[in-house]
Amino acid sequence: MIEDLLNLGIARELIVVIISALPVIELRGSLPVAINVFHVPWYWAYPLAVIGNMLPVPILLLFFESLARIVSKVEIGRRFVNWVLERTRRPGRFIERYKRIGLILFVSIPLPFTGAWTGSIAAFLIGMKFKYSILSILCGVIIAGAIVTCLCLLGWIGAIITGVGLSAIAIFGWWRV
């Protein structure tokens, strides 16, 4: 797919933005492509990925209900919307309990189904105000981008450092509850 886009003459930077805007993949997939495949410097790849990852967020926050209704008119679309809503309800409880901090933490975890897309849907479902949602999601995307960038630049050492750091944060969070 990436080669097809390159063959069409699309700039590598735009490909990074496009990949970042895709659900599930988001910046967790675009940063490794930018840094390790395209050899874009991290200080250029990071803002491109953050911008790309944030592009769908306002649309999702403002128009999710309308988009879901339109997509649900087709059987496969209805199944997809139901699947997304089921996946989002579980973390939505965590986000509802911890509000903005919960949304930041949820979006900042660099795993599939924990990014800006799912965070936007969860914020919409719990009725979080637009400005708080978008700021919390932006903070989470910035943190996730920093984590993924470190992993891309430092390899296994970065993975170990990140794992220890995330474990310490998790232990501290559980200890405080």
Short mmCIF file of C-alpha atoms in Angstrom, two decimals:
data_model
loop_
_atom_site.label_atom_id
_atom_site.label_comp_id
_atom_site.label_asym_id
_atom_site.label_seq_id
_atom_site.Cartn_x
_atom_site.Cartn_y
_atom_site.Cartn_z
CA MET A 1 0.00 0.00 0.00
CA ILE A 2 2.77 2.44 0.89
CA GLU A 3 4.57 1.69 -2.37
CA ASP A 4 1.33 2.34 -4.28
CA LEU A 5 1.02 5.75 -2.66
CA LEU A 6 4.65 6.54 -3.42
CA ASN A 7 4.16 5.46 -7.04
CA LEU A 8 1.27 7.92 -7.29
CA GLY A 9 3.73 10.67 -6.44
CA ILE A 10 2.35 11.35 -2.96
CA ALA A 11 4.96 12.88 -0.67
CA ARG A 12 6.25 10.74 2.17
CA GLU A 13 5.21 13.40 4.67
CA LEU A 14 1.62 13.28 3.41
CA ILE A 15 1.65 9.48 3.63
CA VAL A 16 2.67 9.81 7.30
CA VAL A 17 -0.27 12.18 7.92
CA ILE A 18 -2.67 9.82 6.10
CA ILE A 19 -1.50 6.76 8.06
CA SER A 20 -1.82 8.73 11.31
CA ALA A 21 -5.43 9.59 10.53
CA LEU A 22 -6.44 5.94 9.99
CA PRO A 23 -8.33 4.17 12.79
CA VAL A 24 -6.45 1.54 14.81
CA ILE A 25 -3.12 2.30 13.07
CA GLU A 26 -2.93 5.99 14.00
CA LEU A 27 0.45 7.42 14.97
CA ARG A 28 1.49 4.09 16.47
CA GLY A 29 1.90 2.87 12.91
CA SER A 30 2.86 6.09 11.14
CA LEU A 31 5.86 6.97 13.30
CA PRO A 32 7.70 3.68 12.69
CA VAL A 33 6.98 4.05 8.97
CA ALA A 34 8.21 7.65 8.96
CA ILE A 35 11.32 7.10 11.07
CA ASN A 36 12.37 3.56 10.16
CA VAL A 37 11.11 3.18 6.58
CA PHE A 38 11.13 6.69 5.11
CA HIS A 39 14.03 7.89 7.31
CA VAL A 40 12.23 11.12 8.11
CA PRO A 41 13.95 12.84 11.05
CA TRP A 42 12.04 12.25 14.28
CA TYR A 43 11.59 15.98 14.91
CA TRP A 44 9.69 16.22 11.60
CA ALA A 45 7.89 12.86 11.78
CA TYR A 46 6.54 13.48 15.29
CA PRO A 47 4.53 16.67 14.53
CA LEU A 48 3.28 15.20 11.23
CA ALA A 49 1.99 12.14 13.05
CA VAL A 50 0.36 14.19 15.82
CA ILE A 51 -1.35 16.46 13.28
CA GLY A 52 -2.54 13.50 11.23
CA ASN A 53 -3.81 11.67 14.31
CA MET A 54 -5.77 14.73 15.45
CA LEU A 55 -7.44 15.41 12.08
CA PRO A 56 -10.42 13.05 12.57
CA VAL A 57 -10.94 13.95 16.25
CA PRO A 58 -13.13 17.08 15.87
CA ILE A 59 -15.22 15.33 13.21
CA LEU A 60 -15.76 12.31 15.46
CA LEU A 61 -16.58 14.44 18.50
CA LEU A 62 -19.05 16.64 16.64
CA PHE A 63 -20.64 14.22 14.19
CA PHE A 64 -20.26 10.69 15.55
CA GLU A 65 -23.96 10.20 16.10
CA SER A 66 -24.82 11.31 12.54
CA LEU A 67 -21.99 9.27 11.02
CA ALA A 68 -23.03 6.16 12.97
CA ARG A 69 -26.65 6.57 11.87
CA ILE A 70 -25.65 6.87 8.19
CA VAL A 71 -23.22 3.92 8.31
CA SER A 72 -25.77 1.77 10.20
CA LYS A 73 -28.20 1.86 7.26
CA VAL A 74 -26.16 -0.96 5.70
CA GLU A 75 -25.95 -4.30 7.52
CA ILE A 76 -22.13 -4.47 7.52
CA GLY A 77 -22.04 -0.86 8.70
CA ARG A 78 -24.46 -1.61 11.54
CA ARG A 79 -22.30 -4.54 12.65
CA PHE A 80 -19.19 -2.35 12.49
CA VAL A 81 -20.81 0.45 14.54
CA ASN A 82 -22.03 -2.05 17.15
CA TRP A 83 -18.55 -3.61 17.33
CA VAL A 84 -16.95 -0.18 17.81
CA LEU A 85 -19.46 0.80 20.48
CA GLU A 86 -18.92 -2.45 22.40
CA ARG A 87 -15.14 -1.99 22.27
CA THR A 88 -15.52 1.60 23.48
CA ARG A 89 -17.95 1.04 26.35
CA ARG A 90 -15.45 -0.85 28.53
CA PRO A 91 -12.76 1.86 28.53
CA GLY A 92 -15.54 4.43 28.63
CA ARG A 93 -16.23 3.43 32.24
CA PHE A 94 -12.60 4.14 33.16
CA ILE A 95 -12.73 7.46 31.34
CA GLU A 96 -16.04 8.37 32.97
CA ARG A 97 -14.57 7.66 36.41
CA TYR A 98 -11.37 9.69 35.94
CA LYS A 99 -12.73 12.25 33.42
CA ARG A 100 -10.04 14.23 31.59
CA ILE A 101 -7.09 12.46 33.20
CA GLY A 102 -8.65 9.10 32.37
CA LEU A 103 -9.07 10.15 28.73
CA ILE A 104 -5.45 11.36 28.55
CA LEU A 105 -4.17 8.09 30.02
CA PHE A 106 -6.38 5.97 27.79
CA VAL A 107 -5.30 7.73 24.59
CA SER A 108 -1.62 7.84 25.60
CA ILE A 109 -1.27 4.05 25.88
CA PRO A 110 0.35 3.04 22.57
CA LEU A 111 -1.74 -0.06 21.92
CA PRO A 112 -4.40 -0.83 19.30
CA PHE A 113 -7.89 0.46 20.20
CA THR A 114 -6.56 2.96 22.76
CA GLY A 115 -5.92 5.94 20.53
CA ALA A 116 -7.58 9.14 19.44
CA TRP A 117 -10.40 7.41 17.51
CA THR A 118 -11.57 5.27 20.42
CA GLY A 119 -10.94 8.11 22.86
CA SER A 120 -13.10 10.44 20.75
CA ILE A 121 -15.94 7.94 20.64
CA ALA A 122 -15.68 7.29 24.39
CA ALA A 123 -15.67 11.04 25.14
CA PHE A 124 -18.75 11.44 22.96
CA LEU A 125 -20.53 8.51 24.63
CA ILE A 126 -19.96 9.82 28.16
CA GLY A 127 -20.97 13.35 27.15
CA MET A 128 -17.67 15.07 27.85
CA LYS A 129 -17.57 18.69 26.68
CA PHE A 130 -15.91 19.28 23.30
CA LYS A 131 -13.08 21.53 24.54
CA TYR A 132 -12.13 19.16 27.36
CA SER A 133 -12.33 16.17 25.04
CA ILE A 134 -10.14 17.66 22.35
CA LEU A 135 -7.52 18.93 24.82
CA SER A 136 -7.38 15.62 26.67
CA ILE A 137 -7.09 13.66 23.44
CA LEU A 138 -4.36 16.02 22.19
CA CYS A 139 -2.39 15.51 25.41
CA GLY A 140 -2.78 11.75 25.10
CA VAL A 141 -1.69 11.79 21.45
CA ILE A 142 1.37 13.89 22.33
CA ILE A 143 2.35 11.42 25.07
CA ALA A 144 1.72 8.37 22.85
CA GLY A 145 3.76 10.00 20.09
CA ALA A 146 6.66 10.59 22.47
CA ILE A 147 6.54 6.96 23.61
CA VAL A 148 6.41 5.56 20.07
CA THR A 149 9.16 7.93 18.91
CA CYS A 150 11.41 6.72 21.74
CA LEU A 151 10.67 3.13 20.77
CA CYS A 152 11.53 3.86 17.14
CA LEU A 153 14.78 5.61 17.98
CA LEU A 154 16.03 3.42 20.80
CA GLY A 155 14.80 -0.02 19.75
CA TRP A 156 14.86 -2.62 22.52
CA ILE A 157 16.47 -0.22 24.96
CA GLY A 158 13.60 2.22 24.31
CA ALA A 159 11.10 -0.60 24.75
CA ILE A 160 12.62 -1.55 28.11
CA ILE A 161 12.76 2.07 29.30
CA THR A 162 9.18 2.65 28.15
CA GLY A 163 7.97 -0.58 29.75
CA VAL A 164 9.59 0.29 33.08
CA GLY A 165 8.19 3.82 32.90
CA LEU A 166 4.66 2.70 32.04
CA SER A 167 4.80 0.01 34.73
CA ALA A 168 5.88 2.60 37.30
CA ILE A 169 3.03 4.89 36.27
CA ALA A 170 0.54 2.00 36.46
CA ILE A 171 1.78 0.87 39.87
CA PHE A 172 1.70 4.43 41.16
CA GLY A 173 -1.82 4.85 39.78
CA TRP A 174 -3.08 1.65 41.40
CA TRP A 175 -1.34 2.47 44.64
CA ARG A 176 -3.05 5.87 44.83
CA VAL A 177 -6.56 4.39 44.23
#
